[in-house]
Coordinates of C-alpha atoms in Angstrom, one line a residue:
M1 CA 3.9 -43.4 9.0
A2 CA 2.3 -42.6 12.4
K3 CA 6.0 -40.1 13.4
V4 CA 5.7 -39.3 9.7
C5 CA 2.8 -37.5 10.5
S6 CA 2.4 -36.3 13.5
V7 CA 6.1 -34.6 12.4
L8 CA 3.9 -32.5 9.8
I9 CA 1.4 -32.0 11.7
L10 CA 3.5 -30.3 13.8
L11 CA 5.0 -28.4 11.0
A12 CA 1.4 -27.1 9.9
V13 CA 0.6 -25.9 13.5
A14 CA 3.8 -23.9 13.3
V15 CA 3.4 -22.6 10.3
V16 CA -0.4 -21.6 10.6
G17 CA 0.3 -20.0 13.8
K18 CA 3.6 -18.6 13.2
A19 CA 1.7 -16.6 9.8
L20 CA -1.3 -15.8 11.7
T21 CA -1.7 -15.4 15.3
P22 CA -2.6 -11.4 15.4
S23 CA 0.7 -9.3 16.4
T24 CA -1.7 -5.9 17.2
F25 CA -5.0 -5.0 18.7
L26 CA -7.3 -2.6 19.6
T27 CA -5.6 -0.4 22.2
T28 CA -6.6 2.5 24.8
V29 CA -5.1 5.0 21.2
D30 CA -7.0 3.5 18.4
Q31 CA -10.4 3.5 21.2
Q32 CA -10.2 6.8 21.9
R33 CA -9.4 8.1 17.8
L34 CA -12.8 5.7 16.4
R35 CA -14.9 7.6 20.0
S36 CA -13.6 11.0 18.1
V37 CA -14.6 9.1 15.2
F38 CA -18.3 8.9 15.9
E39 CA -18.4 11.7 18.7
S40 CA -17.3 14.7 16.1
A41 CA -20.3 12.5 13.1
A42 CA -22.8 15.2 15.9
P43 CA -24.3 17.7 14.7
Y44 CA -26.1 14.9 12.8
V45 CA -27.4 15.2 9.0
D46 CA -28.6 12.0 8.3
L47 CA -30.5 8.9 10.3
P48 CA -28.0 7.0 9.1
S49 CA -24.9 8.6 9.9
A50 CA -27.1 9.4 13.2
H51 CA -28.0 6.1 14.3
Y52 CA -24.5 4.1 13.6
S53 CA -22.9 7.1 15.2
I54 CA -24.3 6.3 18.2
L55 CA -24.8 2.4 17.9
G56 CA -20.2 3.6 18.3
I57 CA -21.0 5.6 21.2
K58 CA -23.0 2.8 23.1
L59 CA -20.2 0.0 22.3
L60 CA -16.8 2.0 23.3
G61 CA -18.3 3.9 26.2
G62 CA -17.5 7.3 24.6
T63 CA -19.7 10.6 25.4
M64 CA -23.7 10.5 24.5
P65 CA -25.6 13.4 22.5
S66 CA -27.8 15.5 23.8
T67 CA -31.4 12.9 24.5
Q68 CA -33.8 15.6 24.0
D69 CA -31.3 17.3 20.8
T70 CA -31.5 14.2 18.9
C71 CA -34.8 12.5 20.1
K72 CA -36.2 15.6 18.0
F73 CA -34.3 15.4 15.4
L74 CA -34.9 11.7 14.7
Q75 CA -38.4 12.4 14.5
S76 CA -38.2 16.0 12.5
K77 CA -36.3 13.5 9.6
V78 CA -37.8 10.0 9.8
D79 CA -40.3 9.2 6.7
A80 CA -43.3 7.5 7.6
G81 CA -43.3 5.9 4.1
S82 CA -39.8 4.2 3.9
I83 CA -38.3 1.6 5.7
E84 CA -35.1 2.4 6.1
S85 CA -35.7 5.5 7.9
V86 CA -38.4 3.7 10.0
Y87 CA -35.4 1.8 10.8
H88 CA -32.2 3.9 11.2
A89 CA -34.6 6.5 13.1
S90 CA -35.5 4.1 15.6
G91 CA -32.6 1.8 16.0
A92 CA -30.6 5.5 16.8
A93 CA -33.2 5.8 19.1
A94 CA -33.6 3.2 20.6
A95 CA -29.2 2.7 21.3
L96 CA -29.9 6.6 22.7
G97 CA -32.0 5.2 25.4
G98 CA -34.3 7.2 27.2
C99 CA -35.9 8.7 23.9
K100 CA -39.5 8.2 23.2
F101 CA -40.0 8.1 20.1
D102 CA -43.1 6.6 17.8
V103 CA -44.1 6.5 14.1
P104 CA -47.6 6.3 14.2
S105 CA -48.5 4.0 10.6
A106 CA -44.9 1.8 10.6
K107 CA -47.6 -0.8 12.1
Q108 CA -49.0 -1.3 8.6
L109 CA -45.7 -0.4 7.0
L110 CA -43.3 -2.3 9.1
T111 CA -45.7 -5.6 8.3
D112 CA -46.3 -5.7 5.1
A113 CA -42.1 -5.7 4.0
I114 CA -42.4 -8.7 5.7
A115 CA -45.8 -10.4 4.6
A116 CA -44.3 -9.3 0.9
K117 CA -41.1 -10.5 -1.2
A118 CA -39.2 -8.1 -0.1
S119 CA -35.8 -8.3 -0.4
V120 CA -33.9 -9.4 3.5
Q121 CA -32.0 -6.5 3.4
D122 CA -35.6 -4.8 3.9
I123 CA -37.1 -7.3 5.8
S124 CA -34.0 -6.9 8.4
F125 CA -34.8 -3.9 8.1
A126 CA -38.4 -4.3 9.8
F127 CA -38.1 -6.7 12.1
F128 CA -35.1 -4.5 13.9
A129 CA -37.4 -1.7 13.9
M130 CA -40.4 -2.9 15.1
K131 CA -38.4 -4.4 17.5
N132 CA -36.9 -1.2 18.6
L133 CA -40.8 0.3 18.5
G134 CA -42.4 -2.9 20.4
I135 CA -44.6 -3.5 17.1
A136 CA -45.6 -7.4 17.6
V137 CA -43.8 -9.5 15.9
D138 CA -44.5 -13.0 14.2
E139 CA -41.5 -14.3 14.0
K140 CA -42.6 -18.1 12.1
S141 CA -43.2 -15.5 8.8
I142 CA -40.3 -13.5 9.3
S143 CA -38.1 -16.9 9.0
A144 CA -40.4 -18.3 6.1
A145 CA -39.6 -14.4 5.0
L146 CA -36.2 -14.7 5.0
L147 CA -35.3 -17.9 3.6
E148 CA -37.5 -17.4 0.5
A149 CA -35.7 -13.8 -0.3
L150 CA -32.2 -15.9 0.8
K151 CA -33.3 -18.0 -2.7
S152 CA -33.1 -15.1 -4.6
D153 CA -30.5 -13.3 -3.0
D154 CA -27.9 -15.4 -1.3
S155 CA -25.0 -13.6 -1.4
P156 CA -23.0 -12.8 2.2
L157 CA -24.0 -9.5 2.8
S158 CA -27.7 -10.9 2.7
H159 CA -26.8 -14.2 4.5
G160 CA -25.0 -11.5 7.8
Y161 CA -28.1 -9.6 8.2
A162 CA -30.3 -13.1 8.2
F163 CA -27.7 -14.0 11.1
M164 CA -28.1 -11.0 12.3
V165 CA -32.1 -11.6 12.1
A166 CA -32.1 -15.2 12.8
S167 CA -30.3 -14.2 16.4
A168 CA -32.7 -12.1 17.1
L169 CA -35.7 -14.8 16.7
K170 CA -37.0 -17.4 19.2
V171 CA -38.3 -19.7 16.5
D172 CA -36.8 -22.9 15.1
T173 CA -33.2 -21.0 13.0
S174 CA -31.2 -23.6 12.2
K175 CA -31.4 -23.7 8.1
F176 CA -29.6 -20.7 8.9
F177 CA -27.2 -21.8 11.1
D178 CA -26.2 -24.2 8.8
N179 CA -25.3 -21.4 5.8
I180 CA -23.0 -20.3 7.9
E181 CA -20.4 -23.6 6.5
D182 CA -20.9 -22.0 3.0
V183 CA -20.7 -18.5 3.6
I184 CA -17.4 -18.7 5.0
A185 CA -17.1 -20.5 2.4
Q186 CA -16.5 -18.3 -0.3
A187 CA -14.7 -15.3 1.5
D188 CA -11.6 -14.7 -0.7
E189 CA -8.3 -15.5 1.2
V190 CA -5.2 -12.9 0.8
D191 CA -1.7 -13.1 1.4
D192 CA -2.4 -16.6 3.3
K193 CA -3.4 -14.5 6.0
Y194 CA -6.1 -12.3 5.9
V195 CA -10.0 -13.2 4.4
Q196 CA -12.5 -10.9 3.9
F197 CA -15.6 -10.7 1.4
E198 CA -16.3 -9.1 -1.5
G199 CA -17.5 -5.8 0.0
G200 CA -14.8 -5.1 2.5
L201 CA -15.1 -3.7 6.2
F202 CA -19.1 -3.8 6.9
V203 CA -20.0 -7.2 4.7
T204 CA -17.3 -9.1 6.9
G205 CA -18.0 -7.5 10.4
L206 CA -21.8 -8.3 9.5
V207 CA -21.6 -12.0 8.7
V208 CA -19.1 -13.3 11.2
D209 CA -21.2 -10.7 13.8
G210 CA -23.9 -12.6 11.9
A211 CA -22.4 -16.0 13.0
Y212 CA -21.3 -15.6 16.4
K213 CA -24.3 -14.3 17.8
L214 CA -26.2 -17.2 16.1
A215 CA -24.2 -19.6 17.4
E216 CA -25.1 -18.0 20.1
K217 CA -28.4 -18.7 20.0
E218 CA -28.5 -21.8 19.1
K219 CA -25.3 -23.0 21.9
K220 CA -23.2 -24.4 19.0
A221 CA -20.1 -23.7 17.9
P222 CA -20.3 -22.0 14.2
T223 CA -18.5 -23.7 11.6
I224 CA -15.2 -21.6 10.9
A225 CA -12.0 -23.5 10.6
E226 CA -9.6 -22.4 13.6
D227 CA -7.1 -20.6 10.9
K228 CA -10.1 -18.6 9.2
V229 CA -10.5 -17.3 12.4
A230 CA -7.4 -15.9 12.9
K231 CA -7.4 -14.5 9.6
L232 CA -10.6 -12.4 9.6
A233 CA -9.6 -11.1 13.2
N234 CA -6.0 -10.2 11.7
Y235 CA -8.3 -9.0 8.1
F236 CA -10.4 -6.7 10.9
L237 CA -7.3 -5.5 12.9
S238 CA -5.2 -4.4 10.0
R239 CA -8.8 -2.2 9.0
K240 CA -9.1 -0.2 12.6
H241 CA -8.2 2.6 10.8
V242 CA -11.7 3.2 9.2
H243 CA -13.3 6.8 9.2
Q244 CA -16.3 6.1 7.7
L245 CA -19.5 5.7 10.4
K246 CA -21.4 2.9 8.8
A247 CA -17.7 0.3 8.4
A248 CA -16.6 1.5 11.8
S249 CA -19.6 1.7 13.9
Q250 CA -20.1 -2.7 12.4
F251 CA -16.2 -2.9 12.7
V252 CA -16.5 -2.1 16.8
S253 CA -19.2 -4.6 17.0
V254 CA -17.5 -7.6 15.2
I255 CA -14.4 -7.1 17.8
K256 CA -16.3 -6.7 20.8
T257 CA -17.7 -10.0 19.9
L258 CA -14.3 -12.1 18.8
T259 CA -13.7 -11.0 22.7
D260 CA -16.5 -12.4 24.1
N261 CA -18.5 -15.4 23.1
K262 CA -18.6 -18.8 23.8
F263 CA -17.0 -20.5 20.5
H264 CA -13.9 -18.6 19.6
I265 CA -11.3 -16.2 20.6
P266 CA -8.3 -15.1 18.9
I267 CA -5.7 -13.6 20.7
A268 CA -2.9 -11.2 20.1
V269 CA 1.1 -11.3 20.8
S270 CA 2.1 -8.1 20.2
L271 CA 5.8 -6.9 21.2
G272 CA 5.2 -4.2 24.6
S273 CA 9.2 -3.0 25.1
S274 CA 11.3 -1.4 21.9
V275 CA 12.1 -3.6 18.7
A276 CA 15.4 -3.2 20.2
V277 CA 17.4 -5.1 23.0
S278 CA 21.1 -4.4 23.8
Q279 CA 23.6 -4.8 26.6
S280 CA 21.8 -1.7 28.2
E281 CA 18.1 -2.2 28.0
P282 CA 18.1 -6.6 27.3
V283 CA 14.6 -6.9 28.1
V284 CA 12.4 -9.0 25.3
K285 CA 8.6 -7.9 26.2
V286 CA 6.1 -8.9 24.8
R287 CA 2.2 -8.3 25.3
V288 CA -1.0 -11.1 25.3
T289 CA -4.1 -10.4 25.4
N290 CA -7.4 -10.4 23.3
L291 CA -8.4 -8.5 20.2
L292 CA -9.6 -4.9 22.7
G293 CA -6.3 -5.5 24.7
G294 CA -7.6 -7.4 27.3
D295 CA -5.9 -9.7 30.1
L296 CA -6.7 -13.1 29.2
G297 CA -5.7 -14.1 33.2
Q298 CA -2.4 -16.1 33.8
L299 CA -0.6 -17.3 31.3
T300 CA 2.4 -19.6 30.6
V301 CA 4.5 -17.8 27.6
T302 CA 7.5 -19.6 25.8
A303 CA 9.8 -18.4 23.5
D304 CA 10.4 -21.2 21.5
S305 CA 12.6 -20.7 20.1
A306 CA 15.1 -17.2 18.2
R307 CA 16.1 -17.3 14.6
H308 CA 18.2 -15.0 13.3
L309 CA 16.9 -13.9 10.3
G310 CA 20.4 -13.3 8.7
D311 CA 22.0 -16.6 9.2
E312 CA 19.0 -18.3 10.5
A313 CA 20.7 -19.7 13.9
I314 CA 18.8 -20.5 16.6
V315 CA 20.3 -18.5 19.5
L316 CA 17.7 -20.0 22.4
S317 CA 15.6 -22.7 22.7
K318 CA 11.8 -22.9 24.8
K319 CA 12.7 -20.4 27.3
Q320 CA 10.5 -19.7 29.9
F321 CA 9.2 -15.7 29.9
T322 CA 8.7 -13.9 33.2
P323 CA 5.2 -12.1 34.2
S324 CA 5.4 -8.4 34.8
S325 CA 4.5 -7.1 37.8
A326 CA 3.7 -3.9 36.5
D327 CA 1.2 -5.1 33.8
K328 CA -0.8 -8.7 34.0
S329 CA -1.2 -8.9 30.0
Q330 CA 2.7 -8.0 29.7
Y331 CA 5.5 -11.1 30.2
E332 CA 9.9 -10.5 29.9
L333 CA 12.7 -12.0 28.6
N334 CA 15.7 -11.7 29.3
F335 CA 17.0 -12.6 25.8
M336 CA 20.7 -10.4 26.7
E337 CA 21.3 -14.1 28.4
A338 CA 21.3 -15.8 25.2
K339 CA 24.5 -13.8 24.2
P340 CA 22.6 -13.2 20.9
A341 CA 25.0 -11.9 18.2
R342 CA 23.6 -8.5 16.0
G343 CA 21.2 -8.9 14.0
F344 CA 18.0 -9.4 13.4
Y345 CA 15.4 -11.7 15.4
R346 CA 12.6 -13.3 14.4
L347 CA 10.7 -14.8 18.3
T348 CA 8.6 -17.4 18.1
V349 CA 6.5 -17.7 21.0
S350 CA 4.2 -19.6 22.7
V351 CA 1.1 -19.2 25.0
A352 CA -0.9 -21.7 27.2
P353 CA -3.4 -20.6 30.2
K354 CA -3.6 -21.7 33.7
K355 CA -6.5 -22.6 33.7
A356 CA -7.7 -24.4 30.2
D357 CA -9.9 -22.3 27.8
S358 CA -10.2 -24.5 24.4
R359 CA -11.9 -21.2 23.2
L360 CA -7.9 -20.0 22.7
I361 CA -6.6 -19.5 18.8
G362 CA -3.4 -18.3 17.6
I363 CA -1.7 -19.7 21.1
T364 CA 1.4 -21.3 19.2
G365 CA 3.2 -20.0 16.9
A366 CA 3.2 -16.5 17.3
E367 CA 6.3 -14.7 16.2
V368 CA 7.3 -10.8 17.2
E369 CA 11.3 -9.3 15.4
V370 CA 13.7 -8.4 17.6
K371 CA 16.9 -6.3 16.6
V372 CA 20.8 -7.3 19.2
T373 CA 22.2 -3.6 18.7
T374 CA 25.4 -3.0 19.2
K375 CA 28.4 -0.7 19.4
V376 CA 31.1 0.6 17.4
S377 CA 34.4 1.8 17.3
V378 CA 36.5 3.6 14.9
E379 CA 39.7 1.9 14.3
N380 CA 42.9 2.1 12.5
V381 CA 41.7 5.3 10.4
E382 CA 44.7 6.6 8.5
I383 CA 44.1 9.6 6.0
G384 CA 46.2 11.6 3.3
V385 CA 47.2 12.1 -0.1
A386 CA 49.1 9.7 -2.6
D387 CA 49.9 11.0 -6.4
K388 CA 48.1 8.9 -9.2
D389 CA 50.6 7.5 -10.5
Q390 CA 52.0 6.3 -7.1
T391 CA 55.4 7.6 -8.0
V392 CA 55.8 8.7 -4.2
A393 CA 54.5 6.9 -1.0
A394 CA 51.2 8.6 0.5
R395 CA 51.5 10.9 2.7
T396 CA 48.8 9.5 5.3
T397 CA 48.9 11.0 9.2
K398 CA 46.8 8.2 11.5
L399 CA 44.0 9.6 13.8
V400 CA 42.2 8.1 16.9
H401 CA 38.2 9.0 16.9
P402 CA 37.1 12.3 17.7
N403 CA 40.0 13.7 17.3
K404 CA 40.3 15.5 13.9
A405 CA 43.9 16.1 12.0
Q406 CA 45.8 19.3 12.6
N407 CA 47.4 20.3 9.6
T408 CA 45.3 20.5 6.6
L409 CA 45.3 18.3 3.8
E410 CA 46.5 20.0 0.2
A411 CA 45.8 18.2 -2.8
D412 CA 45.6 19.1 -6.6
Y413 CA 44.0 17.5 -10.0
H414 CA 47.1 15.8 -10.4
Q415 CA 46.7 13.4 -6.8
K416 CA 43.8 12.1 -4.9
I417 CA 43.1 11.8 -1.0
L418 CA 43.0 7.9 0.7
M419 CA 41.3 7.1 3.5
R420 CA 41.7 3.5 5.2
F421 CA 39.3 2.8 8.7
Q422 CA 37.9 -0.2 9.6
L423 CA 34.6 -1.1 12.3
K424 CA 34.7 -2.9 15.5
D425 CA 31.7 -4.0 17.3
R426 CA 32.1 -3.8 21.3
L427 CA 29.6 -6.6 22.1
T428 CA 32.0 -9.1 20.0
G429 CA 35.0 -7.0 19.3
Q430 CA 35.1 -8.2 15.7
L431 CA 35.3 -6.4 12.5
M432 CA 32.0 -5.6 10.9
A433 CA 30.6 -3.3 8.0
A434 CA 27.8 -1.2 8.3
H435 CA 25.3 -0.7 5.7
Q436 CA 25.3 3.4 5.9
T437 CA 29.3 4.4 5.6
F438 CA 29.8 7.4 4.0
V439 CA 32.3 10.4 3.4
R440 CA 30.7 14.4 3.5
L441 CA 33.3 17.2 2.1
T442 CA 31.5 20.5 3.0
N443 CA 33.0 24.0 0.7
L444 CA 33.4 26.1 3.9
K445 CA 33.0 29.0 2.2
S446 CA 30.5 28.1 0.1
K447 CA 29.0 25.3 2.1
Q448 CA 28.1 23.9 -0.5
E449 CA 28.8 19.4 0.4
I450 CA 29.3 16.0 -2.3
I451 CA 28.5 13.4 -0.5
F452 CA 30.4 9.5 -1.6
V453 CA 30.1 6.3 -0.8
S454 CA 33.2 3.9 1.1
E455 CA 33.4 0.4 0.5
A456 CA 34.3 -2.3 2.9
D457 CA 36.5 -5.1 1.3
G458 CA 36.2 -8.4 1.9
T459 CA 39.4 -8.2 5.5
L460 CA 36.4 -5.5 6.1
T461 CA 38.4 -2.1 5.8
N462 CA 36.8 0.7 4.5
K463 CA 38.7 2.6 1.9
F464 CA 37.4 5.7 0.1
D465 CA 39.8 6.8 -2.4
L466 CA 38.9 10.7 -4.0
D467 CA 40.4 11.6 -8.0
V468 CA 40.7 15.2 -7.4
G469 CA 41.1 15.4 -11.1
A470 CA 38.4 12.3 -12.5
S471 CA 36.0 14.1 -9.6
A472 CA 36.4 18.0 -10.5
K473 CA 32.9 18.1 -12.4
E474 CA 31.0 17.2 -9.3
F475 CA 32.4 19.9 -7.0
G476 CA 31.8 22.1 -10.1
Y477 CA 35.4 23.4 -10.0
Q478 CA 35.4 25.2 -6.7
S479 CA 38.5 24.9 -5.3
G480 CA 39.1 25.8 -1.7
K481 CA 39.1 24.5 1.6
Y482 CA 37.3 21.8 3.0
S483 CA 36.1 19.7 5.6
V484 CA 35.8 15.9 5.2
E485 CA 33.6 14.1 7.5
L486 CA 32.6 10.5 8.1
I487 CA 29.0 9.2 8.8
V488 CA 28.8 6.1 10.1
G489 CA 25.0 4.5 11.1
D490 CA 23.3 1.1 10.8
A491 CA 19.8 0.1 11.9
I492 CA 21.9 -2.7 14.6
I493 CA 24.3 0.6 15.5
E494 CA 23.8 1.9 18.8
N495 CA 26.2 4.9 18.4
P496 CA 25.9 6.4 14.8
F497 CA 28.3 9.5 14.4
S498 CA 29.2 12.0 12.7
W499 CA 32.6 12.7 13.2
T500 CA 35.7 15.7 10.8
L501 CA 38.0 14.0 10.7
A502 CA 40.7 17.0 8.6
D503 CA 40.2 20.0 6.4
A504 CA 41.6 19.6 3.2
E505 CA 43.1 22.5 0.4
L506 CA 41.4 20.8 -3.5
T507 CA 42.7 22.4 -6.7
F508 CA 40.7 21.8 -9.1
P509 CA 41.9 22.6 -13.4
E510 CA 41.2 26.5 -14.4
G511 CA 39.2 26.4 -17.4
G512 CA 36.7 23.0 -16.6
A513 CA 34.0 25.3 -14.8
P514 CA 31.1 25.7 -16.7
K515 CA 30.0 29.6 -16.9
G516 CA 26.8 30.9 -15.6
D517 CA 24.4 29.8 -13.5
G518 CA 25.9 26.2 -15.7
Q519 CA 27.3 25.8 -12.2
N520 CA 24.8 25.2 -10.3
Q521 CA 22.9 21.5 -11.2
Y522 CA 19.5 22.9 -9.8
S523 CA 19.2 26.1 -11.2
K524 CA 16.4 26.9 -14.5
K525 CA 17.7 24.9 -18.0
P526 CA 16.9 26.3 -21.0
E527 CA 13.6 25.4 -22.4
I528 CA 14.2 21.8 -25.2
K529 CA 12.4 22.7 -28.3
H530 CA 12.1 20.1 -30.7
M531 CA 14.5 21.1 -33.7
F532 CA 13.1 20.0 -37.3
R533 CA 16.2 18.0 -39.7
E534 CA 17.4 21.1 -41.7
P535 CA 16.7 19.5 -45.5
E536 CA 18.9 18.2 -47.7
K537 CA 19.6 20.5 -50.5
R538 CA 17.9 20.3 -53.7
P539 CA 19.0 19.6 -57.0
P540 CA 19.5 21.8 -59.9
A541 CA 15.5 23.1 -61.4
P542 CA 16.2 21.2 -64.9
V543 CA 17.0 18.2 -63.2
S544 CA 14.2 18.6 -60.7
M545 CA 12.2 19.1 -64.0
T546 CA 13.5 16.6 -66.0
F547 CA 12.3 13.9 -63.3
T548 CA 9.0 15.1 -62.8
A549 CA 8.4 14.7 -67.2
L550 CA 9.5 11.7 -66.1
V551 CA 7.7 10.8 -63.3
M552 CA 4.2 12.0 -65.1
L553 CA 5.2 10.7 -68.7
P554 CA 2.9 7.6 -67.9
L555 CA 0.2 9.6 -66.7
L556 CA -0.1 11.2 -70.2
I557 CA 0.7 8.0 -72.2
L558 CA -2.6 6.5 -70.1
L559 CA -4.8 9.4 -71.0
L560 CA -3.8 9.0 -74.8
L561 CA -4.6 5.8 -74.5
W562 CA -8.1 6.2 -73.7
L563 CA -9.1 8.8 -75.8
K564 CA -7.9 6.5 -78.7
I565 CA -10.0 4.0 -77.2
G566 CA -11.9 5.4 -76.2
V567 CA -13.6 6.1 -72.1
N568 CA -16.5 5.3 -71.2
V569 CA -17.7 7.5 -68.0
S570 CA -21.6 6.9 -68.1
N571 CA -20.6 4.9 -64.6
F572 CA -19.7 6.9 -63.3
P573 CA -21.8 7.8 -60.2
F574 CA -22.5 11.1 -59.9
S575 CA -23.7 11.5 -56.7
V576 CA -22.7 13.5 -53.3
S577 CA -21.1 10.8 -52.4
A578 CA -18.7 9.6 -55.5
I579 CA -18.0 13.6 -56.0
G580 CA -17.1 14.3 -51.8
F581 CA -14.5 11.0 -52.2
H582 CA -12.7 11.7 -55.3
V583 CA -12.6 15.3 -54.1
C584 CA -10.8 14.7 -50.6
L585 CA -9.1 11.9 -52.3
A586 CA -7.4 15.2 -54.7
G587 CA -6.9 16.5 -51.7
I588 CA -4.9 13.9 -49.9
F589 CA -2.7 13.6 -52.8
G590 CA -2.2 17.5 -52.3
L591 CA -1.8 17.6 -48.7
Y592 CA 1.3 15.3 -50.1
Y593 CA 2.4 18.3 -52.7
L594 CA 2.6 20.4 -49.9
Y595 CA 3.7 18.3 -47.3
W596 CA 7.4 18.3 -50.1
T597 CA 7.0 21.5 -50.8
Q598 CA 6.0 23.3 -47.7
L599 CA 4.5 22.0 -44.2
N600 CA 5.8 19.6 -41.8
M601 CA 5.5 16.4 -40.2
F602 CA 2.9 17.9 -37.8
Q603 CA 1.1 20.2 -39.9
T604 CA 0.4 17.5 -42.6
L605 CA -0.7 14.8 -39.6
R606 CA -2.8 17.7 -38.5
Y607 CA -4.8 18.6 -42.1
L608 CA -4.9 14.7 -42.6
G609 CA -6.6 13.3 -39.6
I610 CA -9.1 16.7 -40.7
L611 CA -9.1 15.0 -44.3
A612 CA -9.1 11.2 -43.3
V613 CA -13.1 11.7 -41.5
P614 CA -15.2 12.2 -44.9
T615 CA -12.9 10.4 -47.1
F616 CA -14.3 7.7 -45.4
L617 CA -17.2 8.8 -44.3
F618 CA -17.8 9.5 -48.3
G619 CA -15.3 6.3 -49.4
N620 CA -18.4 4.6 -47.2
R621 CA -21.2 4.9 -49.0
L622 CA -19.9 4.8 -52.4
L623 CA -18.3 1.7 -51.8
S624 CA -22.2 0.3 -50.2
G625 CA -23.7 2.4 -53.3
I626 CA -21.9 0.2 -55.9
A627 CA -22.5 -3.4 -54.1
S628 CA -26.7 -2.9 -53.6
K629 CA -26.5 -1.7 -57.6
R630 CA -24.3 -4.6 -58.4
K631 CA -27.1 -7.3 -56.7
S632 CA -30.3 -5.6 -57.7
A633 CA -29.0 -6.5 -61.3

């Protein structure tokens, strides 16, 4: 039983590592792009833009804007009656440094915000604004106000602000720290690889950043499972192309926190060389860094396995990478020493620091994908002409790449062009099939071309048969000389090629070609208009009149019977609704008659839609009146 448990645990660890270890990091190019996002926000138009821009530049070490001009801007834009305005202005001034910024009336505003039953965000803004302005803070009242505010709003965003404030307090903040586990449990998991909060990058970054900063203050590891930390890191890195200032500044902040804290540091294992491996370039390079691309010190990097994605064959096991002399974060492995077959491979990589570091996350089961490429040769090439009925043996010519047939092939619409060839893997000497094998015929005069697909049979022999007569329409019935070109390519072929094998004189049947613009499939086509079916021929007038009389006869009999027995019309409500309903109803019957004699379906529906509205309104009003009259009676 113990062995079974051990195996299951190892499998679980392998699966987690396989799915979760980040395969990318914030490269120097990414950092430069983010710096440009922050720097391009100047000249500033509002305080939040200035705050997040300056904060982002400070975090990434970019070029700060002019201190004097920015200070004047902050002082001119600040609204002394708005907590948020004071927070952004003071935060920007503090991040800028050397900016003498003051809001004389802010003390009362900020103190009142903390004392009153404010939101968590307002308490957070007020607290940090007071710290930025050097105003004394009653930290116990801050803590109590935050806990009270969280009772009415316990969203992840509010907890994120609360964690950030608690991390800066010197009083007991254990209650906030205990909330970390519950808040992280509210995060959504996507594709078993990402974890995020509703609200996106800013909310997720704020919660995680605040949780780790609070953990640093409490000197205790946050209660976040390592697999969730890895999934959070994957989510952040998937959003590294963010351009919105607020989210971008929080993104940079949380990435820096995850690269430098005392508890959890996710590692990134990424491919440091070309994805293609070949005899000429046999080395696979992997880069092992933190999320900012920083060196993690001396490591032992091992390729646990390399599995072919096609047949699942394992070509190597427990092969150690060699540290690169050019880059301390890169490690190299001569993959071709394992003599892998062509195709795609998934390398499972594990990392072990030579100096034990329990903070590292994702050290087992990291994955990188490479492809082993090969060069191909084309052999046993034959091209020729044969009769469709095969009464005469085909006349074929053998070719050697890259030579072209000296004689022009001649084929009319009673014949077909044949081509046979094989592709051989130069690495193994075996026959192979390529994903992209095309035959292109180009009219040497008009330069119009048509492309056919050549497919390999069970013996890996590629065959191409062109029935000239059956293909005449595809060629637009344009007889003439065509070049025959073989195009071969594949993701794992190093030397894809295009080879002109021969010229062919094709003769198509006369009189089959469409006239005028019909020969060009891309020419403007005539407009398609809806055609109503021609009405059927009506019977002679006497027959129609006789039929109409027979249809109207029951109505005539009804009227005669009403006259005989008497008709009580006193109950008819002579109201606007009653008259309007019956008039509209008569109009609908008249419309049916017009549809029968003059109108088409679309015209009838349009008029019926117009009549339907007043009919419904009058009918509803009439029925309501009758019902109320019966109740009162």
